[in-house]
Coordinates of C-alpha atoms in Angstrom, one line a residue:
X180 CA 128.4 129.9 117.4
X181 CA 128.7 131.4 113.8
X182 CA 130.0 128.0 113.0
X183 CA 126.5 126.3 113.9
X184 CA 124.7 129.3 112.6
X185 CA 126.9 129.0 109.1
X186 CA 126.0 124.8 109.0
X187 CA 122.4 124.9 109.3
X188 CA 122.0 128.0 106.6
X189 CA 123.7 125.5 104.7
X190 CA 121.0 122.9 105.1
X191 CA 118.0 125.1 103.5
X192 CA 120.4 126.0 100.7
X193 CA 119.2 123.1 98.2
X194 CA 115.4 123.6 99.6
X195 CA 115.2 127.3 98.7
X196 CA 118.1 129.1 96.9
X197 CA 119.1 126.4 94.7
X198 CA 115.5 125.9 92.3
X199 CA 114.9 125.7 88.4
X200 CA 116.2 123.7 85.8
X201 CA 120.0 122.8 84.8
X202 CA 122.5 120.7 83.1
X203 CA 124.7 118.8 84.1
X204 CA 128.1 117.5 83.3
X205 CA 130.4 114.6 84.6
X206 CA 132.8 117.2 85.9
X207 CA 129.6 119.4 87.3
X208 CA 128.8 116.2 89.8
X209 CA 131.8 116.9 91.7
X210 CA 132.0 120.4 92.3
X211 CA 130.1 122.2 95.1
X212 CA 126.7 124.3 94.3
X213 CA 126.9 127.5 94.0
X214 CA 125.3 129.9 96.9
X215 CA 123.2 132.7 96.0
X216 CA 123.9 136.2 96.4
X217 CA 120.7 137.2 98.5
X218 CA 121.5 133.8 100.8
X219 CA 125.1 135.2 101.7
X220 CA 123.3 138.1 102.6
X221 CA 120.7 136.3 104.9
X222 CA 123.6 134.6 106.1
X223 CA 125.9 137.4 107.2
X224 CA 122.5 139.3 108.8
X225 CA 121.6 136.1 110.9
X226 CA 125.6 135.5 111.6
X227 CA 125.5 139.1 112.8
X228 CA 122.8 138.3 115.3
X229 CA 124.4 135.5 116.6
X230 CA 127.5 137.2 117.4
X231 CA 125.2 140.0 119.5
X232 CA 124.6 137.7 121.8
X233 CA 122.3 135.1 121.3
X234 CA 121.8 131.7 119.9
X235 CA 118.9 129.7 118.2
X236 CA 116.4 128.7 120.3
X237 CA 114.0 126.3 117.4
X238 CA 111.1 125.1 118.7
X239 CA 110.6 121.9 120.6
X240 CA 107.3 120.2 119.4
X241 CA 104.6 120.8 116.9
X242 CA 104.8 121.0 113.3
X243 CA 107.8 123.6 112.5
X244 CA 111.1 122.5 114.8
X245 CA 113.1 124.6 112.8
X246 CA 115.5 127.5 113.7
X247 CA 115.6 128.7 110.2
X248 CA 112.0 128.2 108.8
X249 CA 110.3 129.4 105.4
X250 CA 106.9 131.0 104.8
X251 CA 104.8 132.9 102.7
X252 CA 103.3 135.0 105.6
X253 CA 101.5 137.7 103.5
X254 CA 100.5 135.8 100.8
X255 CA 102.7 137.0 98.0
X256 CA 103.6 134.2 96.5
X257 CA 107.2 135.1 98.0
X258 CA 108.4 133.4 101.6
X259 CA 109.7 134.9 103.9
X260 CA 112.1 133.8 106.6
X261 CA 111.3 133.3 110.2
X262 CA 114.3 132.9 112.9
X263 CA 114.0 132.0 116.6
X264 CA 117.1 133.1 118.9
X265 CA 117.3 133.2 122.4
X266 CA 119.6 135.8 124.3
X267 CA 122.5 134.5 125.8
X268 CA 122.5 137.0 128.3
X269 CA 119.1 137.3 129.9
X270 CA 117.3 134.3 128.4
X271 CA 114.6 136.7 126.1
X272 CA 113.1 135.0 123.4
X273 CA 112.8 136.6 119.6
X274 CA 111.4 135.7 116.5
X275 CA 112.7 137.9 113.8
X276 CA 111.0 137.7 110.2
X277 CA 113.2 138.8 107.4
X278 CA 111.6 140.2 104.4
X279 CA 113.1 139.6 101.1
X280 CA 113.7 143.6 99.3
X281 CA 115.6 143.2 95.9
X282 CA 118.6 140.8 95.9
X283 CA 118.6 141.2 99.9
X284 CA 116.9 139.9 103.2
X285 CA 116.2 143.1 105.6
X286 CA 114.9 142.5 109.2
X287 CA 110.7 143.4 108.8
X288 CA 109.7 142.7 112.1
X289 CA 111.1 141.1 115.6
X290 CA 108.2 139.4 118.1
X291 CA 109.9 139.4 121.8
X292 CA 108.5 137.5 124.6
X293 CA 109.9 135.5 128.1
X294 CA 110.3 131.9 129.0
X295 CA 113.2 129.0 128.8
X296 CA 112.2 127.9 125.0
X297 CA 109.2 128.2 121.9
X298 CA 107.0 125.6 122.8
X299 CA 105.9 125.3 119.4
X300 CA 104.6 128.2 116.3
X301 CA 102.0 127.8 113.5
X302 CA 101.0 129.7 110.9
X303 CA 97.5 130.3 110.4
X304 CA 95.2 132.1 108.1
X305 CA 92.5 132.9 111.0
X306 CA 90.2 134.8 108.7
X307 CA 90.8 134.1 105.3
X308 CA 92.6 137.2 104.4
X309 CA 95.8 135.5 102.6
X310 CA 97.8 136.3 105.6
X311 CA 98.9 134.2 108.5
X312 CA 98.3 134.7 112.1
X313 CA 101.8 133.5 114.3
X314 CA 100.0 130.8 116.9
X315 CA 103.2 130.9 119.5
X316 CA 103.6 128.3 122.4
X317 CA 106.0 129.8 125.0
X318 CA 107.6 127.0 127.1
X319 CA 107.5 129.0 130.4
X320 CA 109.0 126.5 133.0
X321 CA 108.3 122.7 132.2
X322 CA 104.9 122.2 133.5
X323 CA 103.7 125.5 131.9
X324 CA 103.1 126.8 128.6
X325 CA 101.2 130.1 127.1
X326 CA 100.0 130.4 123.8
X327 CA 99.7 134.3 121.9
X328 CA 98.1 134.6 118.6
X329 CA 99.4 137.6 117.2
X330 CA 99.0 139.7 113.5
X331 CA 101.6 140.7 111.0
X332 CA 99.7 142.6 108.8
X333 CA 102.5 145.2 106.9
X334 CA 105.1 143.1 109.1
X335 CA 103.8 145.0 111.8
X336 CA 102.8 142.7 114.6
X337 CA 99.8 143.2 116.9
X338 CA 98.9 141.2 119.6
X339 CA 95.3 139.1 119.6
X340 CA 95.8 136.7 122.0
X341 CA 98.0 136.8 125.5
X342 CA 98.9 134.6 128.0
X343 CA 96.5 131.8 127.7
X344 CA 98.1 128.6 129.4
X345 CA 97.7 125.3 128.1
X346 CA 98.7 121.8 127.9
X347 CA 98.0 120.8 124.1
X348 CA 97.0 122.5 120.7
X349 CA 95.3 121.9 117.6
X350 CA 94.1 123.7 114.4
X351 CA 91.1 123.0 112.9
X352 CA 88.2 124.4 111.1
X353 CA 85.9 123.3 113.8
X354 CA 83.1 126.2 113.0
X355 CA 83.2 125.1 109.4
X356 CA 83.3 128.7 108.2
X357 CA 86.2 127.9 105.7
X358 CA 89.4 129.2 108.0
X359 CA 91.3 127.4 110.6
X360 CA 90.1 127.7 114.3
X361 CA 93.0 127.3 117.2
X362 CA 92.0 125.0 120.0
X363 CA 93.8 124.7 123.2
X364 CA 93.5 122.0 125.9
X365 CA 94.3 122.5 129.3
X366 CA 94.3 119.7 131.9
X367 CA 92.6 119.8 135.5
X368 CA 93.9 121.0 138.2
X369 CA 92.8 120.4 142.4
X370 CA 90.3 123.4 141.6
X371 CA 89.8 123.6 137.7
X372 CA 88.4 121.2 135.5
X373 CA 90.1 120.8 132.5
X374 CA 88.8 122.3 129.5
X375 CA 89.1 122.6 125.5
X376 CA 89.0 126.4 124.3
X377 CA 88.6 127.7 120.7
X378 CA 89.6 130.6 119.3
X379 CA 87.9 131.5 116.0
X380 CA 88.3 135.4 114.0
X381 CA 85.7 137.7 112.8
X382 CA 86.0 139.0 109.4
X383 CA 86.8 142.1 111.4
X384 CA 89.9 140.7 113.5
X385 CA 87.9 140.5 116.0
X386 CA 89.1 136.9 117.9
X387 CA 86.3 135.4 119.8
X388 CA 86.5 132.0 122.2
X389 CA 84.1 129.3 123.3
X390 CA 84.9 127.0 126.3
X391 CA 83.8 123.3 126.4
X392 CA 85.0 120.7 129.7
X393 CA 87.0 117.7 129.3
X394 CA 85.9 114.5 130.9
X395 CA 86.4 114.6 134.9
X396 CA 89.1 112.0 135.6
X397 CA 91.4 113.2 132.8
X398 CA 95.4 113.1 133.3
X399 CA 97.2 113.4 130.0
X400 CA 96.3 113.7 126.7
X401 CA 97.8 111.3 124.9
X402 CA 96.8 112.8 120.9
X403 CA 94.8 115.0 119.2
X404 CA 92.8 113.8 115.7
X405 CA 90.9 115.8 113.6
X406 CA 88.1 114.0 111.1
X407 CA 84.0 113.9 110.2
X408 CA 81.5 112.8 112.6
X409 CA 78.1 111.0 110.7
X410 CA 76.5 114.4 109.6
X411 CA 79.8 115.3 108.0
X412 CA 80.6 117.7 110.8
X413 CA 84.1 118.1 111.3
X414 CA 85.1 117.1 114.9
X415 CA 88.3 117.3 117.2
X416 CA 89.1 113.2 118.5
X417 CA 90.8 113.8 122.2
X418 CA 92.3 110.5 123.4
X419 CA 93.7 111.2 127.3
X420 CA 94.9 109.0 130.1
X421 CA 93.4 108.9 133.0
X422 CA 91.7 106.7 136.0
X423 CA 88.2 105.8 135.4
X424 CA 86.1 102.8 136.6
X425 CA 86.0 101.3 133.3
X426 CA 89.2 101.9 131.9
X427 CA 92.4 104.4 131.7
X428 CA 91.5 106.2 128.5
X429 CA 89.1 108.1 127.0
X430 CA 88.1 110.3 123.9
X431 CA 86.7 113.6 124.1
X432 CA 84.8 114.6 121.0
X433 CA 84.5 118.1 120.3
X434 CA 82.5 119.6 117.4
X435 CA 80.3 122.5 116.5
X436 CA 76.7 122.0 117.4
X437 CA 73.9 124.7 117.2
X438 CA 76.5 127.1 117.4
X439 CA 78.1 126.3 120.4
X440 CA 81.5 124.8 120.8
X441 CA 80.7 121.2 123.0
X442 CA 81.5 118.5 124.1
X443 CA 79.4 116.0 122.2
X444 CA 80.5 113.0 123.4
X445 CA 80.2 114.3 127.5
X446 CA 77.7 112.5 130.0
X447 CA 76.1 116.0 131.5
X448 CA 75.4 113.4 134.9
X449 CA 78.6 112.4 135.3
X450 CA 81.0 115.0 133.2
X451 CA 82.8 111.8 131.7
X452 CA 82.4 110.7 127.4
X453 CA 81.2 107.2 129.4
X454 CA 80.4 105.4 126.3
X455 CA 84.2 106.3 125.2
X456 CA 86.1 104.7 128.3
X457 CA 87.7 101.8 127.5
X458 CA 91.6 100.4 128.4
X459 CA 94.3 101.1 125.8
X460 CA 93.0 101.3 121.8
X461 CA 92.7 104.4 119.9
X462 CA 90.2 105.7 117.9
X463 CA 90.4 104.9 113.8
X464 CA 89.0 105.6 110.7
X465 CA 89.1 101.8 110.5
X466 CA 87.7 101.1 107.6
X467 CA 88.3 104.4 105.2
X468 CA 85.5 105.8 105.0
X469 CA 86.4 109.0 106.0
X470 CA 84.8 108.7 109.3
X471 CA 86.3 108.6 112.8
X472 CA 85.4 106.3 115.3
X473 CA 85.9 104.8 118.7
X474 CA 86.6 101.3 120.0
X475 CA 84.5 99.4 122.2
X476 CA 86.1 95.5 123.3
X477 CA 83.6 93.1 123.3
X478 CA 84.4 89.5 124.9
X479 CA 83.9 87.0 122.3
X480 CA 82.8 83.6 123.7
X481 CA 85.9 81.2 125.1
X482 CA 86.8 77.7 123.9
X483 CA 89.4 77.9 126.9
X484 CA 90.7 79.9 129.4
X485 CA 92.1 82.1 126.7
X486 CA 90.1 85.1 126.2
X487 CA 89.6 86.9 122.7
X488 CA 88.0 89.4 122.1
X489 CA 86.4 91.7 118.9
X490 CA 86.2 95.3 118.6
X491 CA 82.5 97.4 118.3
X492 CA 83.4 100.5 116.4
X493 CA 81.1 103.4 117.1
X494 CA 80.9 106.7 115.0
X495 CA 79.0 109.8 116.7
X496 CA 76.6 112.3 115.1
X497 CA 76.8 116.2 115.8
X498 CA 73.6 115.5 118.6
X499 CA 75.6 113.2 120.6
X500 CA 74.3 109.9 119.4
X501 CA 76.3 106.8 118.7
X502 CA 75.9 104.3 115.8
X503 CA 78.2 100.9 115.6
X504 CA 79.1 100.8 112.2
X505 CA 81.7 98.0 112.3
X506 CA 82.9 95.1 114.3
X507 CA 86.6 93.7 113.8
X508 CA 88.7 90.9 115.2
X509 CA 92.4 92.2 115.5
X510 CA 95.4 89.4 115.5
X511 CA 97.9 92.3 116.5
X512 CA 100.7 89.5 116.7
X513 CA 100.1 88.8 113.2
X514 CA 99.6 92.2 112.2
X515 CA 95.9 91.6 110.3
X516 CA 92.3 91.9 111.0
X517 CA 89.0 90.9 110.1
X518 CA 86.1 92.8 109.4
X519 CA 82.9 90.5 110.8
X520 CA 79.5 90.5 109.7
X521 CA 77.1 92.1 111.9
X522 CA 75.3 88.2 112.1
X523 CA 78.6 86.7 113.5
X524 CA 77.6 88.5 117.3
X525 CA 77.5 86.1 120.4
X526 CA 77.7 83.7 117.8
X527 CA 81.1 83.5 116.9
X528 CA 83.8 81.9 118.9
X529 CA 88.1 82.0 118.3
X530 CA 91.2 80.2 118.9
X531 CA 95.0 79.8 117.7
X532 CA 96.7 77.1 116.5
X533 CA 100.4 77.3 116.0
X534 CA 101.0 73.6 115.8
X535 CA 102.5 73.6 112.1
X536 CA 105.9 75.4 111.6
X537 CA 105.8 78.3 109.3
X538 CA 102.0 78.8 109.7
X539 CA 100.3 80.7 112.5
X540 CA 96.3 80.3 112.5
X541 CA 93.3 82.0 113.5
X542 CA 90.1 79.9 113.9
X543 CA 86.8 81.1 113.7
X544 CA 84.0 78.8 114.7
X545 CA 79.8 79.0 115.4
X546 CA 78.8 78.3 118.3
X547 CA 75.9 76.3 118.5
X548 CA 73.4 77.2 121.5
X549 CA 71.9 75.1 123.9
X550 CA 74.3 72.2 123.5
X551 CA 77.4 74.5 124.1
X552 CA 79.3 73.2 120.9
X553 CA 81.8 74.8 118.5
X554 CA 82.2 74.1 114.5
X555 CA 85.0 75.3 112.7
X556 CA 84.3 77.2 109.4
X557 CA 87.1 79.4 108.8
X558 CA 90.7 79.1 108.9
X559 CA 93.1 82.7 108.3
X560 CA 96.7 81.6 108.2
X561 CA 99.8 84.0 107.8
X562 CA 102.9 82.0 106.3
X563 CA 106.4 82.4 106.5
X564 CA 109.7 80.4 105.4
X565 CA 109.8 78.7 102.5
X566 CA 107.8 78.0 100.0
X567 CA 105.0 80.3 102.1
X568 CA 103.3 81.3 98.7
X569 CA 102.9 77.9 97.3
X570 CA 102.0 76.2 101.1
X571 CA 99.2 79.3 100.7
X572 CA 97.2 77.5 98.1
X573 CA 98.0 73.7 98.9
X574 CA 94.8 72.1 99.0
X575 CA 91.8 74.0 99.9
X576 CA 93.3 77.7 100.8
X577 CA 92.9 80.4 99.1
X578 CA 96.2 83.6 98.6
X579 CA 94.5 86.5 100.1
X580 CA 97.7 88.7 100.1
X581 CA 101.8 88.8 100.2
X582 CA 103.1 91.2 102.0
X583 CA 106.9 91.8 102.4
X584 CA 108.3 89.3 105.0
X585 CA 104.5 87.2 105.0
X586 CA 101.8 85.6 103.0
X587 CA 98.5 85.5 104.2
X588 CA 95.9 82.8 103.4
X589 CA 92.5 81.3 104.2
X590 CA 90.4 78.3 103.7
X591 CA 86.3 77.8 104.3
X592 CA 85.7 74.8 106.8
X593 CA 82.2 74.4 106.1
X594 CA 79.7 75.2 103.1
X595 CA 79.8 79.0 102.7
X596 CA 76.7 80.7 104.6
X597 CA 76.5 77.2 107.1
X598 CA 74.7 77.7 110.0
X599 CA 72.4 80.7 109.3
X600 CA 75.7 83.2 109.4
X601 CA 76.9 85.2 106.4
X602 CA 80.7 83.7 105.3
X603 CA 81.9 83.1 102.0
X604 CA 85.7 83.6 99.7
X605 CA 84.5 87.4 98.6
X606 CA 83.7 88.3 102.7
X607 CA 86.8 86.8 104.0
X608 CA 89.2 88.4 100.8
X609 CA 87.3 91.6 100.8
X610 CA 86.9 92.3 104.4
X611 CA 90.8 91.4 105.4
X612 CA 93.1 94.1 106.1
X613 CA 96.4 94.4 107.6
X614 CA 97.2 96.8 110.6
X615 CA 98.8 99.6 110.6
X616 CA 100.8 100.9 113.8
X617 CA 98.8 103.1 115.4
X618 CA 95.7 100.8 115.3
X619 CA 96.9 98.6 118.0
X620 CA 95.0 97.8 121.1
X621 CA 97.7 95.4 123.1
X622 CA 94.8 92.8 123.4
X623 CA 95.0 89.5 121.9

């Protein structure tokens, strides 16, 4: 056990002890660092520890996995370090925080509490004080956690918050008062809806919570995202599995709204963020604009039994209200997407044509009402193989981008604006983008 303890001291050497300037000679690059004085200390006082007994117990999820972790807690301009052991013998967790005095590391304070594992920690500046609050998950058996908020002023630690179970947890500044808020999400049960709690602190200390529901049909929530409604309220994004008639997934938005902590997003007849449900697409700030928003599929009109569809993108105001403020067409397989003028709606019709090696193509055509008829007027082609960058502007396309392993090209079908719908070179180049990862929807 001193032997583990030992090798991951040694991994924080060159992050923390090691700092400033130095020179360097060809006979230097072969010889090991040298270890500070005060980290041979906080070696031998963690080593000690180990050898009483217990072993490191790092957190499991969140932001700080570490066993060994560094913060300034009190806002010193000095950090501090922060150890999690478990007791071989009876299972109790501790956190000890060691406080850095002279040349030396001395034990300031030890936080004890019970379960198999931490769940998670976070340090948070609850009221704007220049110290951090410890937010502590506490991984009681696998299906249940509790999360304590607790003090350190002095390195003295006082407990805020106690037992409350939960299933997720976020940090935001959700009341917009300038300090992080701590939000925790717990999922239904038989009996219990399931419901988002924040807890905010008074300039005082004082912690105070507000309750809000999750939409009725929830199962798992599948990520938390933090970003700007309309208004330029800041909002908590809560994507969850589930079983609705709709769909399997919806987003929860949660924001500050006449002082109350809601729901904004939540249908009071039915307890569900209806407008929200859809099958498996997450929410994006698509476009950049610093502005979250959810997906809606829309069923774009069929040129055969194919089906393709585009994406509505909605953003929400504080009051609840919905505005589309973009539609795209994503080629997942192809990694790219569209952004489509509002005036392309039930108007606009897509197929694939694969037919030439090397070149896989999207086509976007009008369609023409009564007669039912389709006409071509843009091509968006990604190359590969050889020669893709030349083959990319071979008669009438037009480069629009290389990327590492692809080039991506288009070419205008018909006379820009044809047919009373808004196209041209600068729409198609300036409205392309490619996808990133976590923007895909898994449908065509």
């Amino acid at each position: 056990m001193k032997r583990i303890g030992s090798l991951l001291l040694l991994s924080i050497i060159s992050l923390v002890f090691l700092t400033g300037c130095f020179r360097t000679s060809a006979d230097d690059l072969f010889s090991l660092p040298a270890v500070s004085a005060e980290y041979l200390r906080l070696q031998a006082h963690i080593n000690m520890i180990l050898g009483g007994g217990a072993e490191f117990a790092p957190p499991t999820r969140g932001p700080n996995r570490q066993a060994v972790q560094l913060h300034d807690l009190n806002g010193d301009g000095v950090k501090e370090v922060i150890a999690f052991f478990s007791s071989i013998d009876d299972g109790t967790l501790k956190i000890y925080i060691f406080e850095r005095v002279d040349d030396d590391y001395v034990v300031a304070d030890v936080i004890e509490g019970v379960g198999t594992e931490f769940e998670s920690i976070r340090y948070v500046d609850m009221d704007g004080d220049g110290v951090k609050e410890l937010v502590i998950g506490w991984q009681i058996v696998p299906a249940l956690r509790y999360m304590s908020i607790f003090s350190i002023t002095g390195f003295h630690h006082q407990l805020l918050v106690s037992g409350e179970a939960f299933s997720e947890l976020a940090v935001y500044d959700i009341t917009q008062d300038g300090t992080d808020d701590v939000v925790v999400f717990m999922l239904p049960t038989q009996d219990v809806a399931g419901t988002a709690k924040i807890f905010s602190m008074m300039p005082d200390g004082e912690i105070v919570s507000q309750e809000s529901r999750l939409s009725v049909g929830v199962e798992s929530v599948s990520r938390i995202l933090t970003g700007q409604l309309i208004d330029g309220v800041p909002a908590l994004f809560v994507e969850s599995e589930g079983r609705f008639e709709t769909g399997s997934m919806v987003t929860d938005i949660f924001a500050q709204r006449d002082g109350s902590f809601t729901n904004i997003s939540l249908n009071s007849d039915t307890f569900i963020s209806d407008y929200t449900v859809r099958h498996r697409m997450n929410s994006s700030e698509v476009n950049r604009d610093g502005i979250l928003k959810t997906p809606a599929l829309r069923r774009l009109i069929a040129q055969s039994e194919t089906e393709y569809y585009a994406i509505d993108w909605y953003a929400y105001s504080s009051d609840g209200s919905r505005t589309r403020m973009l539609t795209t067409y994503h080629n997942n397989f192809d990694e790219w997407f569209l952004i489509l003028p509002f005036d392309w709606r039930e108007k606009v019709s897509v197929r694939r044509d694969d037919s030439t090696p090397g070149e896989r193509t999207i086509i976007f055509s009008y369609f023409e009402t009564p007669d039912g008829s389709h006409h071509d007027f843009l091509k968006v082609i990604k190359l590969s193989g050889a020669g893709a960058a030349e083959r990319a502007e071979r008669d009438n396309r037009e480069l629009i981008m290389v990327d590492r392993t692809a080039v991506f090209a288009f070419e205008l079908l018909a006379p820009a604006n044809s047919f009373g719908i808004t196209f041209d070179e600068d729409i198609v180049r300036d409205n392309f983008r490619l996808i990133y990862s976590d923007w895909l929807t898994g449908h065509r």
